Short mmCIF file of C-alpha atoms in Angstrom, two decimals:
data_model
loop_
_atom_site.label_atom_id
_atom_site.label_comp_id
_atom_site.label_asym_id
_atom_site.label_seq_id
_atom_site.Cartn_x
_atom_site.Cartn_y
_atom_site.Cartn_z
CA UNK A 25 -6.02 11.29 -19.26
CA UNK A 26 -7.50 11.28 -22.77
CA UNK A 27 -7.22 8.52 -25.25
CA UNK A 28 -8.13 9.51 -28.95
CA UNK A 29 -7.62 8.24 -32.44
CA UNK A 30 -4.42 9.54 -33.49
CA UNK A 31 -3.48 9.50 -37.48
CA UNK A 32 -4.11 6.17 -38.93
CA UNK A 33 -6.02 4.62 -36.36
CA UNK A 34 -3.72 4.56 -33.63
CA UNK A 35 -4.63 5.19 -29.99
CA UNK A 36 -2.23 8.40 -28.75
CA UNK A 37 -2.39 8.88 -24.60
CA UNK A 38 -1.88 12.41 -23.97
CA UNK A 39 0.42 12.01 -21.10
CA UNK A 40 0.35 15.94 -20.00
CA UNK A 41 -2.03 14.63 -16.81
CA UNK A 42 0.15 12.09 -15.95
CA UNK A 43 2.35 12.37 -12.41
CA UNK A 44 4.06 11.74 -9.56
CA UNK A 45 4.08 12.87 -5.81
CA UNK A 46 6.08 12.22 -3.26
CA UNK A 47 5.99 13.44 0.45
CA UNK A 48 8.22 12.94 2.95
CA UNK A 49 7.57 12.62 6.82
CA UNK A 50 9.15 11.67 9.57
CA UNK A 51 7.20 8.89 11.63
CA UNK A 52 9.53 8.06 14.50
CA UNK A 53 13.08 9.73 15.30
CA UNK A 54 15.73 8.45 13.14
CA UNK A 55 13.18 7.39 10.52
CA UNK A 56 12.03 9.15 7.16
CA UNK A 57 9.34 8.46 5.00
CA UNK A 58 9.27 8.89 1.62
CA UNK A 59 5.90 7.93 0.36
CA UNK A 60 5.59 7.69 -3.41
CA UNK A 61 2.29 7.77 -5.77
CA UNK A 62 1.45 7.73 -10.13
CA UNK A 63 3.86 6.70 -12.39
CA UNK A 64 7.71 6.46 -11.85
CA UNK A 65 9.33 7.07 -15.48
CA UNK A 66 11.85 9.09 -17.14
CA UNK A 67 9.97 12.06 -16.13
CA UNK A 68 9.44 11.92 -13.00
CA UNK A 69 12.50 9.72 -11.24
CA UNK A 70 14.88 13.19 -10.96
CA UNK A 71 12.49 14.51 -8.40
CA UNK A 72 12.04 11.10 -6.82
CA UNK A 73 16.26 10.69 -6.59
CA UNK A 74 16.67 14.15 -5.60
CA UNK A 75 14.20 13.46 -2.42
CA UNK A 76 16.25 9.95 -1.72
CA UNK A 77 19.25 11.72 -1.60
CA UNK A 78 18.24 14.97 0.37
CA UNK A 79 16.50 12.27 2.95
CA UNK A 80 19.50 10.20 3.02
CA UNK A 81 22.40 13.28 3.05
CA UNK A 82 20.26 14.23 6.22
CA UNK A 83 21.77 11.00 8.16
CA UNK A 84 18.27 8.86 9.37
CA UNK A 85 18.81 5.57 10.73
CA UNK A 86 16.40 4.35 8.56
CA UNK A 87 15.12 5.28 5.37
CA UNK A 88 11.42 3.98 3.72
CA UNK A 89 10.48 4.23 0.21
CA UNK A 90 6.93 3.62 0.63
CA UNK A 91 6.02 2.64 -2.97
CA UNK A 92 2.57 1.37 -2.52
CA UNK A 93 0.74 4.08 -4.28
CA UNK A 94 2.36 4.04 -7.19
CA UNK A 95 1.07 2.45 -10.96
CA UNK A 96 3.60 2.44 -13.04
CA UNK A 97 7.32 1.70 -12.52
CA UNK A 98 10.01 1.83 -15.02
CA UNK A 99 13.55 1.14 -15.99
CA UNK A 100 14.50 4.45 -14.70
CA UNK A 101 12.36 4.20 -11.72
CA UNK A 102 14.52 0.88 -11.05
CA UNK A 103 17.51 2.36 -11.38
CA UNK A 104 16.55 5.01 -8.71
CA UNK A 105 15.97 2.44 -6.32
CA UNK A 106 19.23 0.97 -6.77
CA UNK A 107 20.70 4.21 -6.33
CA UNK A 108 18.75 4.99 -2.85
CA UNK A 109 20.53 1.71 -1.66
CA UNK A 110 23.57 2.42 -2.95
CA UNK A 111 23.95 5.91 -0.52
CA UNK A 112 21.92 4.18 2.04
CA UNK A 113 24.55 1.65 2.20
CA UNK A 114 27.44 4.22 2.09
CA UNK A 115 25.73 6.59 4.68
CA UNK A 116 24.74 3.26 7.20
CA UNK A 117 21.18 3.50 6.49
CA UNK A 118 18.83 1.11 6.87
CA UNK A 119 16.39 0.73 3.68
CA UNK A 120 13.31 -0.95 3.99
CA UNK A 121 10.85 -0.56 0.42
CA UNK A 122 7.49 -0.85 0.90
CA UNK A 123 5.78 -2.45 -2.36
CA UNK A 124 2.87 -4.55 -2.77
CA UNK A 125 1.47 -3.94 -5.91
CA UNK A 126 2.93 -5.88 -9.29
CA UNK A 127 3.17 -2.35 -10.67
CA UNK A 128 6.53 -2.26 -8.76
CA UNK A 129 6.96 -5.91 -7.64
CA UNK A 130 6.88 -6.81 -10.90
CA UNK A 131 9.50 -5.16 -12.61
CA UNK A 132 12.22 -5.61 -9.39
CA UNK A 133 11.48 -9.42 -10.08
CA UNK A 134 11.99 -9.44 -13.48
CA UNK A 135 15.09 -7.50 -13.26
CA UNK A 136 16.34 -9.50 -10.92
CA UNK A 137 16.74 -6.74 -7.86
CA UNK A 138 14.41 -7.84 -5.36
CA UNK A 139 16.20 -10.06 -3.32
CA UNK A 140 18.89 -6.67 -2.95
CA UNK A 141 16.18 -5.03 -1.08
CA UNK A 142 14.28 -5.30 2.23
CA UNK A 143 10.93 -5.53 1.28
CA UNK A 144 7.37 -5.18 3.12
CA UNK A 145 4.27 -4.83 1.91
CA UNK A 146 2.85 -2.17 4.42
CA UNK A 147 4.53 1.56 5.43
CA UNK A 148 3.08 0.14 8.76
CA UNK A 149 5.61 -3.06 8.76
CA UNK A 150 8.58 -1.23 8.09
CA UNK A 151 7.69 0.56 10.67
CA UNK A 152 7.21 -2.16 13.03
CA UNK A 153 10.00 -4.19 11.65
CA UNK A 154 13.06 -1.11 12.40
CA UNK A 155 11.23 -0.62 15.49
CA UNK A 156 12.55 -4.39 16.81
CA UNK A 157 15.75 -3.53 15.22
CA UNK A 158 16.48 -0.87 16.67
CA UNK A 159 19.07 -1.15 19.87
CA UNK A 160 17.61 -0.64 23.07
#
């Protein structure tokens, strides 16, 4: 990313380096992973929903947005999320969100969503935490 001194002294960010990945996997039957990394924005969040709602059309038990990797979250990225639980709730799917980092904690608090979501701060306690959920 390059800063520079843009027309009266202002700092411009060229933003043409600036991204976001996502992967999904498939850690245990029933279960997808969709593990997300750079900046969630305007940009980037149709790619993001379109992965949420090819992951969640497929019908897994449980869906995690593993969000751990990622450095900047905003107002679209939030409503993304509350669009993953909104089919997750209509398909029966369990959503866990991984986030640890105030890049994403932050902005669920302050907009008030965090207490909608089931929230750990590892991919690795999800996990754990469907796996003693799950009926045996």
């Amino acid at each position: 990313m390059e800063l520079r001194s843009g027309r009266r002294g202002h700092t411009v960010r060229d933003v043409s380096d600036v991204e976001m990945t996502v992967a999904v996997a498939h850690p245990a039957p029933g279960t997808a992973l969709i593990a997300v990394s750079g900046e969630v924005d305007m940009l980037s969040t149709p790619t993001l929903l379109k992965m949420i709602e090819d992951q969640v059309a497929a019908g897994p038990q449980r869906l995690i947005i593993d969000m751990a990797a990622v450095t900047f979250m905003g107002t679209s990225g939030l409503a993304v999320l509350v669009e993953a639980l909104s089919m997750s709730r209509v398909r029966g799917t369990d959503l866990r969100l991984v986030c640890a980092t105030a890049a994403v904690r932050r902005p669920l608090e302050l907009a008030g969503l965090i207490t909608l979501f089931q929230v750990t701060a590892t991919a690795s306690e999800a996990l754990e935490r469907t796996a003693h959920t799950d009926p045996a």
